[in-house]
Amino acid sequence: MCANVFGVLKSLFGKPFDGGKRMDHGGPQQQQPHPHPHPMEAQQQPYHPQHPAMMRLYEVQKEVASLGPQVCTFSGLQHDRDYKRLERELTRLQLEVDQVDTEGKPELQGARKRAAQEVEGLLRYLEENASHPSRVAIEELSNEARRLVDEKVVAPQRAGGVAEINDELVDALQELVLKLTQVKTEGRVPLRKARYRALTRLCAVQDVIEGRTQQQTLSLPLSGDTHEAVHRINQVMVKVSVARSQLVALLMGLSGRDSCAHLSRILTEMQVELDALDVSGNAAVRNYRKQVVEEINGLLKHLDLEGEGDDTRRYDLAQNNSIREIEAVRAHVSHLREGVLRHCLMGDLTFRPKAELQSLLMHLDQVDTAKNPCIREARRRAVVEVQAVITFLDLREALARRYPGPTEHPSHRAVWMVLGSLSDLQAQVLGFDGKRADKSYMMLEELLTKQLLMLDAVDPQGDETTKMARKQAVKFAQNILSYLDMKTDEWEY
């Protein structure tokens, strides 16, 4: 849809507006009519580039080309001011196109029809994204986060009390972050943008709140008698506490009066005030001031979120360098996985790229997630994919080395029989590339569940080795089920 907007001139009118002239490499040349036009040429000849109707449609096209990119990147809701403005402008253009008098000429009628379709398409795209179920889900999660932060942090501090920042609050915020990362965007730019904006603000609030988790109230580490500057620093610390609450309110849209620019000025003034203090003669006071300055800098770094998300490389994570690294690792893992399965199918156990897989895990560990939950989840999934191949190789090797003795406990032998079946099923899971609705998925899920039931039926009869083996086998089966579930949950970054 968006790509069509930028090619709107061609798509609307089929021919460039050249004022009756053709631009060739040799410069403008007058079009000379053929003295004896071909019958087909005679039918195509009527073209009215300077007709008032066509000129008006070209003017509409220019406005559509201007509004198109705004529509394609609008990430708000239907009650937003920008939505109403875009809707109003497009509706006006729609009416103007309808009022163009084509005088019954087919070429003009075709151009008007294409113009009307383009404007109608933009209107539909605007409405679909603003009312999309995923956009509604993003807003509902954002509202839930606002209510939580308002109740636990902002309201108590506005009432003159102290916010109770505990593990329960931190866990609730983390759960909302995870839910946001799971919202499907179908690759739509407005939905990606809306999800990214909601995530960045909630993650910023997490960062601010978690920085105070261990310290419920401001500590004053130095007595006012230590140095004359300490009293001033303590006063700034109290202001920093107030500013922290204001920042959280701003990030969550709970502040009607303050602005990021206003709060930035206040924090900058605090820095200037601290810089003006003479603490050169006391190392302890100097370190204390340094800690307060770092607190202020930690708040300032979150005040540049006004324009956050306007850069495509941020909300479209397919362009993110860390995601590209992760995808490169996944492609490598996929290649190695295919090789492992191919060799196992032939009964060849000599192909063991375990060292290479371990190096990929180390590479993933070094990928910078920038505290972005989507990148973090993408990395986690890539790690699971690598580990799935490694555990498959380990079990295959263990099965190949196994030489049960005559004194082996029957229950222990039963566990190993299940492990053999699980190894075959894991090979199918590693090679599975389908959806949850597929029959092959349901069959694999059922067979894996049966193996778990078989393990539950094994009676260790007091044998500690069997108990340990069964416990590991159960965990192994559950990991295969989780991996199968992960492969088919249609997660996206």
Coordinates of C-alpha atoms in Angstrom, one line a residue:
M1 CA 0.0 0.0 0.0
C2 CA 2.7 2.5 1.1
A3 CA 4.9 1.7 -1.8
N4 CA 2.1 2.5 -4.2
V5 CA 1.8 6.0 -2.7
F6 CA 5.2 7.0 -3.8
G7 CA 4.5 5.8 -7.3
V8 CA 1.2 7.5 -7.3
L9 CA 1.8 9.7 -10.4
K10 CA 2.3 6.7 -12.6
S11 CA -0.5 4.6 -11.0
L12 CA -3.1 7.4 -11.2
F13 CA -2.7 8.7 -14.6
G14 CA -0.5 6.3 -16.5
K15 CA 1.3 9.1 -18.5
P16 CA 3.5 11.8 -17.2
F17 CA 2.4 15.4 -17.4
D18 CA 4.7 17.0 -19.9
G19 CA 2.6 20.0 -21.1
G20 CA 2.4 18.5 -24.6
K21 CA 6.1 18.0 -24.9
R22 CA 8.3 14.8 -24.7
M23 CA 11.6 14.9 -22.8
D24 CA 14.2 12.9 -24.6
H25 CA 17.9 12.7 -24.0
G26 CA 18.4 15.3 -26.7
G27 CA 16.2 17.8 -25.0
P28 CA 12.5 18.8 -25.4
Q29 CA 11.0 18.1 -28.8
Q30 CA 7.6 19.1 -30.1
Q31 CA 5.4 16.1 -30.7
Q32 CA 4.5 16.1 -34.4
P33 CA 1.3 14.3 -35.4
H34 CA 1.7 11.5 -37.8
P35 CA 0.3 12.4 -41.2
H36 CA -1.5 9.1 -41.6
P37 CA -2.0 7.6 -38.1
H38 CA -2.6 3.9 -37.8
P39 CA -6.2 3.1 -36.8
M40 CA -5.1 1.8 -33.4
E41 CA -3.1 5.0 -32.9
A42 CA -6.2 7.1 -33.8
Q43 CA -8.1 5.3 -31.0
Q44 CA -5.3 6.1 -28.5
Q45 CA -4.6 9.6 -29.7
P46 CA -7.2 11.5 -27.5
Y47 CA -5.1 12.5 -24.4
H48 CA -5.8 15.7 -22.6
P49 CA -2.8 16.7 -20.5
Q50 CA -3.9 20.4 -20.4
H51 CA -7.6 19.8 -20.0
P52 CA -8.9 21.6 -16.9
A53 CA -10.1 18.2 -15.5
M54 CA -6.7 16.6 -15.9
M55 CA -5.0 19.6 -14.5
R56 CA -7.2 19.4 -11.4
L57 CA -6.5 15.7 -11.0
Y58 CA -2.8 16.4 -11.1
E59 CA -3.2 18.9 -8.3
V60 CA -5.1 16.3 -6.3
Q61 CA -2.2 13.9 -7.1
K62 CA 0.3 16.2 -5.6
E63 CA -1.7 16.5 -2.3
V64 CA -2.1 12.7 -2.2
A65 CA 1.6 12.3 -2.7
S66 CA 2.2 14.6 0.2
L67 CA -0.3 13.0 2.5
G68 CA 0.6 9.4 1.6
P69 CA 3.8 9.1 3.7
Q70 CA 2.0 10.6 6.7
V71 CA -0.8 8.1 6.4
C72 CA 1.6 5.2 6.0
T73 CA 3.5 6.1 9.2
F74 CA 0.6 7.3 11.4
S75 CA 0.6 5.1 14.5
G76 CA -2.1 6.7 16.6
L77 CA -5.8 6.1 17.2
Q78 CA -9.0 7.4 15.7
H79 CA -9.5 10.1 18.3
D80 CA -6.0 11.5 17.8
R81 CA -5.7 15.0 16.4
D82 CA -3.5 13.9 13.5
Y83 CA -5.9 11.1 12.6
K84 CA -8.8 13.6 12.3
R85 CA -6.6 16.0 10.3
L86 CA -5.6 13.3 7.8
E87 CA -9.1 12.0 7.6
R88 CA -10.4 15.5 6.9
E89 CA -7.9 16.2 4.2
L90 CA -8.5 12.9 2.4
T91 CA -12.2 13.3 2.6
R92 CA -11.9 16.8 1.1
L93 CA -9.8 15.3 -1.8
Q94 CA -12.3 12.6 -2.3
L95 CA -15.1 15.1 -2.7
E96 CA -12.9 17.2 -5.1
V97 CA -12.2 14.1 -7.3
D98 CA -16.0 13.3 -7.4
Q99 CA -16.7 16.9 -8.6
V100 CA -14.2 16.8 -11.5
D101 CA -16.2 17.1 -14.7
T102 CA -14.8 14.6 -17.2
E103 CA -17.2 15.6 -20.0
G104 CA -17.8 12.0 -20.8
K105 CA -14.2 11.5 -22.1
P106 CA -13.0 7.9 -21.3
E107 CA -9.4 9.0 -20.6
L108 CA -10.5 11.6 -18.0
Q109 CA -13.0 9.1 -16.5
G110 CA -10.2 6.6 -16.1
A111 CA -7.9 9.1 -14.5
R112 CA -10.6 10.3 -12.1
K113 CA -11.5 6.7 -11.2
R114 CA -7.8 5.9 -10.4
A115 CA -7.5 9.1 -8.3
A116 CA -10.7 8.2 -6.4
Q117 CA -9.4 4.7 -5.7
E118 CA -6.1 6.0 -4.4
V119 CA -7.7 8.4 -2.0
E120 CA -10.1 5.8 -0.9
G121 CA -7.3 3.4 -0.4
L122 CA -5.4 5.8 1.9
L123 CA -8.6 6.5 3.9
R124 CA -9.1 2.7 4.3
Y125 CA -5.5 2.1 5.3
L126 CA -5.6 4.9 7.8
E127 CA -8.8 3.6 9.4
E128 CA -7.7 -0.1 9.4
N129 CA -4.5 0.6 11.2
A130 CA -6.0 3.0 13.8
S131 CA -8.7 0.5 14.6
H132 CA -6.7 -2.7 14.1
P133 CA -7.1 -5.4 16.9
S134 CA -3.4 -5.3 17.5
R135 CA -3.5 -1.5 17.8
V136 CA -6.3 -1.8 20.3
A137 CA -4.3 -4.4 22.2
I138 CA -1.3 -2.1 22.3
E139 CA -3.5 0.7 23.7
E140 CA -5.1 -1.6 26.3
L141 CA -1.7 -2.8 27.5
S142 CA -0.5 0.8 27.7
N143 CA -3.5 1.8 29.7
E144 CA -3.0 -1.1 32.1
A145 CA 0.6 0.1 32.5
R146 CA -0.6 3.6 33.2
R147 CA -3.1 2.5 35.8
L148 CA -0.4 0.4 37.5
V149 CA 2.2 3.2 37.6
D150 CA -0.3 5.8 38.6
E151 CA -1.6 3.7 41.5
K152 CA 1.8 2.5 42.8
V153 CA 4.2 5.4 41.9
V154 CA 2.7 8.7 40.7
A155 CA -0.3 9.1 43.0
P156 CA 1.4 8.4 46.3
Q157 CA 4.2 10.9 45.5
R158 CA 1.7 13.6 44.4
A159 CA -0.1 13.0 47.7
G160 CA 3.2 13.8 49.6
G161 CA 3.9 10.1 50.4
V162 CA 6.6 7.7 49.1
A163 CA 6.0 5.2 46.3
E164 CA 6.3 1.6 47.4
I165 CA 8.5 0.1 44.7
N166 CA 8.6 -3.7 45.3
D167 CA 9.2 -6.9 43.4
E168 CA 5.5 -7.2 42.7
L169 CA 5.5 -3.9 40.8
V170 CA 8.7 -4.8 38.9
D171 CA 7.3 -8.2 37.9
A172 CA 4.0 -6.7 36.8
L173 CA 5.8 -4.2 34.6
Q174 CA 7.9 -7.0 33.1
E175 CA 4.8 -9.0 32.3
L176 CA 3.3 -6.1 30.4
V177 CA 6.5 -5.7 28.5
L178 CA 6.4 -9.4 27.5
K179 CA 2.8 -9.1 26.4
L180 CA 3.6 -6.1 24.2
T181 CA 6.4 -7.9 22.5
Q182 CA 3.9 -10.7 21.6
V183 CA 1.5 -8.3 19.9
K184 CA 1.4 -9.2 16.2
T185 CA 2.0 -6.3 13.7
E186 CA 1.6 -8.3 10.4
G187 CA 4.6 -6.2 9.2
R188 CA 2.5 -3.0 9.1
V189 CA 4.6 0.1 9.7
P190 CA 2.0 1.9 11.9
L191 CA 1.6 -1.1 14.2
R192 CA 5.3 -1.7 14.4
K193 CA 5.7 2.0 15.3
A194 CA 3.0 2.0 17.9
R195 CA 4.3 -1.2 19.6
Y196 CA 7.9 0.2 19.6
R197 CA 6.8 3.5 21.2
A198 CA 4.8 1.7 23.9
L199 CA 7.7 -0.6 24.6
T200 CA 10.4 2.2 24.8
R201 CA 8.3 4.2 27.3
L202 CA 7.5 1.2 29.5
C203 CA 11.1 0.0 29.4
A204 CA 12.3 3.5 30.3
V205 CA 9.9 3.5 33.3
Q206 CA 11.2 0.0 34.3
D207 CA 14.7 1.4 34.2
V208 CA 13.8 4.4 36.4
I209 CA 11.8 2.4 38.9
E210 CA 14.3 -0.5 39.1
G211 CA 17.0 2.0 39.9
R212 CA 15.2 2.8 43.1
T213 CA 14.1 -0.8 44.0
Q214 CA 16.6 -1.3 46.7
Q215 CA 16.3 2.3 48.0
Q216 CA 12.8 3.3 48.9
T217 CA 13.7 6.7 50.3
L218 CA 16.5 9.1 49.5
S219 CA 19.5 8.4 51.6
L220 CA 21.6 11.2 52.9
P221 CA 25.0 9.5 53.2
L222 CA 26.8 12.5 54.6
S223 CA 26.0 14.7 57.6
G224 CA 25.4 18.4 56.9
D225 CA 28.3 19.1 59.4
T226 CA 30.8 17.3 57.1
H227 CA 31.1 20.1 54.7
E228 CA 29.1 23.3 53.9
A229 CA 28.3 21.9 50.4
V230 CA 26.6 18.8 51.7
H231 CA 23.4 20.6 52.8
R232 CA 23.1 22.0 49.2
I233 CA 23.7 18.5 47.7
N234 CA 21.1 17.0 49.9
Q235 CA 18.6 19.6 48.8
V236 CA 19.3 18.7 45.2
M237 CA 18.8 15.1 46.0
V238 CA 15.3 15.8 47.3
K239 CA 14.6 17.7 44.0
V240 CA 15.9 14.7 42.0
S241 CA 13.4 12.4 43.8
V242 CA 10.6 14.8 42.8
A243 CA 11.9 14.9 39.2
R244 CA 12.0 11.1 39.1
S245 CA 8.3 11.0 39.8
Q246 CA 7.6 13.7 37.2
L247 CA 9.6 11.7 34.6
V248 CA 7.7 8.5 35.2
A249 CA 4.4 10.5 34.9
L250 CA 5.7 12.0 31.6
L251 CA 6.7 8.7 30.2
M252 CA 3.4 7.1 30.9
G253 CA 1.3 10.1 29.8
L254 CA 0.1 10.9 33.3
S255 CA 1.3 14.5 33.3
G256 CA -1.0 17.1 31.9
R257 CA 1.1 20.2 32.7
D258 CA 4.8 19.2 32.5
S259 CA 6.8 18.5 29.4
C260 CA 10.0 16.8 28.6
A261 CA 11.6 20.1 27.7
H262 CA 10.5 21.7 31.0
L263 CA 11.8 18.8 33.1
S264 CA 15.1 18.7 31.1
R265 CA 15.6 22.4 32.0
I266 CA 15.0 21.7 35.7
L267 CA 17.5 18.8 35.7
T268 CA 20.1 20.8 33.8
E269 CA 19.7 23.6 36.4
M270 CA 20.4 21.1 39.1
Q271 CA 23.6 20.1 37.3
V272 CA 24.7 23.7 37.1
E273 CA 24.0 24.2 40.8
L274 CA 26.1 21.2 41.7
D275 CA 28.9 22.2 39.3
A276 CA 29.1 25.6 41.1
L277 CA 29.8 24.0 44.5
D278 CA 33.4 24.1 45.7
V279 CA 34.2 20.6 47.0
S280 CA 37.8 20.4 45.9
G281 CA 39.1 19.9 49.4
N282 CA 37.0 16.9 50.3
A283 CA 37.1 13.6 48.4
A284 CA 34.1 12.2 50.2
V285 CA 31.9 15.2 49.3
R286 CA 33.2 15.2 45.8
N287 CA 32.2 11.5 45.3
Y288 CA 28.8 12.2 46.8
R289 CA 28.3 15.0 44.3
K290 CA 29.4 12.7 41.5
Q291 CA 26.8 10.2 42.5
V292 CA 24.0 12.8 42.4
V293 CA 25.2 14.0 39.0
E294 CA 25.0 10.5 37.7
E295 CA 21.5 10.2 39.0
I296 CA 20.5 13.3 37.1
N297 CA 22.2 12.0 33.9
G298 CA 20.3 8.8 34.3
L299 CA 17.0 10.7 34.2
L300 CA 18.1 13.0 31.4
K301 CA 18.8 10.1 29.0
H302 CA 15.1 9.2 29.1
L303 CA 13.9 12.7 28.1
D304 CA 14.6 12.3 24.4
L305 CA 11.7 10.0 23.8
E306 CA 9.5 12.6 22.2
G307 CA 10.8 11.8 18.7
E308 CA 11.6 8.1 19.5
G309 CA 10.2 5.8 16.9
D310 CA 10.3 8.3 14.0
D311 CA 13.5 6.6 12.8
T312 CA 12.5 3.5 10.8
R313 CA 15.6 1.6 11.8
R314 CA 14.3 1.7 15.4
Y315 CA 10.7 0.5 15.1
D316 CA 11.4 -1.7 12.0
L317 CA 13.8 -4.1 13.7
A318 CA 14.5 -5.9 10.5
Q319 CA 16.9 -3.1 9.9
N320 CA 18.5 -3.3 13.3
N321 CA 22.1 -4.4 13.3
S322 CA 21.6 -6.7 16.3
I323 CA 18.7 -8.4 14.7
R324 CA 20.8 -8.8 11.5
E325 CA 23.5 -10.5 13.6
I326 CA 20.9 -12.8 15.2
E327 CA 19.4 -13.7 11.8
A328 CA 22.8 -14.4 10.4
V329 CA 23.4 -16.9 13.3
R330 CA 20.0 -18.4 12.7
A331 CA 20.7 -19.0 9.1
H332 CA 24.0 -20.6 10.0
V333 CA 22.2 -22.8 12.6
S334 CA 19.6 -23.8 10.0
H335 CA 22.4 -24.9 7.6
L336 CA 24.1 -27.0 10.4
R337 CA 20.8 -28.5 11.5
E338 CA 20.0 -29.7 7.9
G339 CA 23.5 -31.2 7.8
V340 CA 23.1 -33.0 11.1
L341 CA 19.6 -34.4 10.1
R342 CA 20.9 -35.5 6.7
H343 CA 23.8 -37.4 8.2
C344 CA 21.7 -38.9 10.9
L345 CA 19.2 -40.2 8.3
M346 CA 22.1 -42.0 6.7
G347 CA 23.2 -43.4 10.0
D348 CA 26.4 -41.3 10.0
L349 CA 27.2 -39.9 13.4
T350 CA 30.6 -38.5 12.5
F351 CA 29.2 -35.1 11.6
R352 CA 29.3 -33.3 14.9
P353 CA 29.6 -29.5 14.5
K354 CA 29.2 -29.1 18.3
A355 CA 32.3 -26.8 18.5
E356 CA 30.8 -24.6 15.8
L357 CA 27.5 -24.5 17.5
Q358 CA 29.1 -23.5 20.8
S359 CA 30.9 -20.7 19.1
L360 CA 27.5 -19.5 17.8
L361 CA 26.2 -19.4 21.4
M362 CA 29.1 -17.3 22.4
H363 CA 28.4 -15.0 19.4
L364 CA 24.8 -14.6 20.5
D365 CA 25.9 -13.9 24.1
Q366 CA 27.8 -10.9 22.8
V367 CA 24.9 -9.4 20.7
D368 CA 23.9 -6.0 22.1
T369 CA 20.2 -6.0 22.9
A370 CA 20.2 -2.4 24.1
K371 CA 17.7 -3.4 26.7
N372 CA 15.1 -3.8 23.9
P373 CA 12.8 -6.6 24.9
C374 CA 12.1 -7.6 21.3
I375 CA 15.8 -8.0 20.5
R376 CA 16.3 -9.8 23.8
E377 CA 13.5 -12.3 22.9
A378 CA 14.9 -12.7 19.4
R379 CA 18.3 -13.6 20.9
R380 CA 16.7 -16.0 23.4
R381 CA 14.9 -17.8 20.6
A382 CA 18.1 -18.1 18.6
V383 CA 19.9 -19.6 21.6
V384 CA 17.1 -22.1 22.0
E385 CA 17.5 -23.2 18.4
V386 CA 21.3 -23.7 18.9
Q387 CA 20.8 -25.6 22.1
A388 CA 18.1 -27.9 20.5
V389 CA 20.7 -29.1 17.9
I390 CA 23.4 -29.6 20.6
T391 CA 21.1 -31.6 22.9
F392 CA 20.0 -33.7 19.9
L393 CA 23.6 -34.5 19.1
D394 CA 24.4 -35.3 22.7
L395 CA 21.5 -37.7 23.0
R396 CA 22.4 -39.4 19.7
E397 CA 25.9 -39.9 20.9
A398 CA 24.8 -41.2 24.3
L399 CA 22.5 -43.7 22.6
A400 CA 25.3 -44.8 20.3
R401 CA 27.7 -45.4 23.2
R402 CA 25.1 -47.2 25.3
Y403 CA 26.0 -50.8 26.1
P404 CA 23.5 -52.1 28.7
G405 CA 24.8 -54.9 30.9
P406 CA 22.8 -57.9 32.1
T407 CA 22.4 -56.4 35.5
E408 CA 20.8 -53.2 34.3
H409 CA 17.6 -52.4 36.2
P410 CA 14.5 -53.0 34.1
S411 CA 13.1 -49.5 34.9
H412 CA 16.3 -47.9 33.8
R413 CA 16.2 -49.8 30.5
A414 CA 12.6 -48.6 30.0
V415 CA 13.7 -45.0 30.5
W416 CA 16.4 -45.5 27.8
M417 CA 13.8 -47.0 25.4
V418 CA 11.8 -43.8 25.8
L419 CA 14.9 -41.7 25.2
G420 CA 15.5 -43.5 22.0
S421 CA 11.9 -42.7 20.8
L422 CA 12.4 -39.1 21.9
S423 CA 15.6 -38.8 19.8
D424 CA 13.6 -39.9 16.7
L425 CA 10.8 -37.5 17.5
Q426 CA 13.3 -34.6 18.1
A427 CA 14.7 -35.2 14.7
Q428 CA 11.2 -34.7 13.3
V429 CA 10.7 -31.6 15.4
L430 CA 14.0 -30.1 14.3
G431 CA 13.0 -30.6 10.7
F432 CA 9.4 -29.4 11.2
D433 CA 8.4 -26.3 9.3
G434 CA 4.7 -25.8 9.5
K435 CA 1.9 -24.4 11.6
R436 CA -0.1 -25.6 14.7
A437 CA -3.1 -26.4 12.5
D438 CA -1.1 -28.9 10.5
K439 CA -1.8 -32.6 11.1
S440 CA 2.0 -33.3 11.4
Y441 CA 2.2 -30.8 14.3
M442 CA -0.7 -32.4 16.1
M443 CA 0.8 -35.9 15.5
L444 CA 4.2 -34.8 16.9
E445 CA 2.5 -33.1 19.9
E446 CA 0.5 -36.3 20.6
L447 CA 3.5 -38.6 20.3
L448 CA 5.6 -36.5 22.6
T449 CA 2.8 -36.4 25.2
K450 CA 2.6 -40.2 25.0
Q451 CA 6.3 -40.4 25.8
L452 CA 5.8 -38.3 28.9
L453 CA 3.0 -40.6 30.0
M454 CA 5.2 -43.6 29.5
L455 CA 7.9 -42.0 31.6
D456 CA 5.3 -41.3 34.3
A457 CA 4.4 -45.0 34.2
V458 CA 8.0 -46.0 34.9
D459 CA 8.4 -47.3 38.5
P460 CA 12.0 -46.7 39.7
Q461 CA 11.5 -49.2 42.4
G462 CA 13.9 -47.3 44.7
D463 CA 16.7 -47.2 42.1
E464 CA 18.3 -43.8 42.4
T465 CA 20.0 -44.0 39.0
T466 CA 16.6 -44.7 37.4
K467 CA 15.0 -41.8 39.3
M468 CA 17.7 -39.4 38.0
A469 CA 17.4 -40.8 34.4
R470 CA 13.6 -40.5 34.4
K471 CA 13.8 -36.9 35.7
Q472 CA 16.2 -35.9 33.0
A473 CA 14.1 -37.7 30.3
V474 CA 11.0 -35.9 31.4
K475 CA 12.8 -32.5 31.2
F476 CA 14.2 -33.5 27.8
A477 CA 10.7 -34.3 26.5
Q478 CA 9.2 -31.1 27.9
N479 CA 12.0 -29.1 26.2
I480 CA 11.2 -30.7 22.8
L481 CA 7.5 -29.8 23.3
S482 CA 8.5 -26.2 24.2
Y483 CA 10.8 -26.0 21.2
L484 CA 8.0 -27.3 18.9
D485 CA 5.6 -24.7 20.5
M486 CA 8.2 -21.9 19.9
K487 CA 8.6 -22.8 16.3
T488 CA 4.9 -22.5 15.6
D489 CA 3.8 -19.5 17.8
E490 CA 4.3 -17.1 14.9
W491 CA 6.3 -14.6 17.0
E492 CA 7.7 -11.6 15.3
Y493 CA 10.0 -8.8 16.1

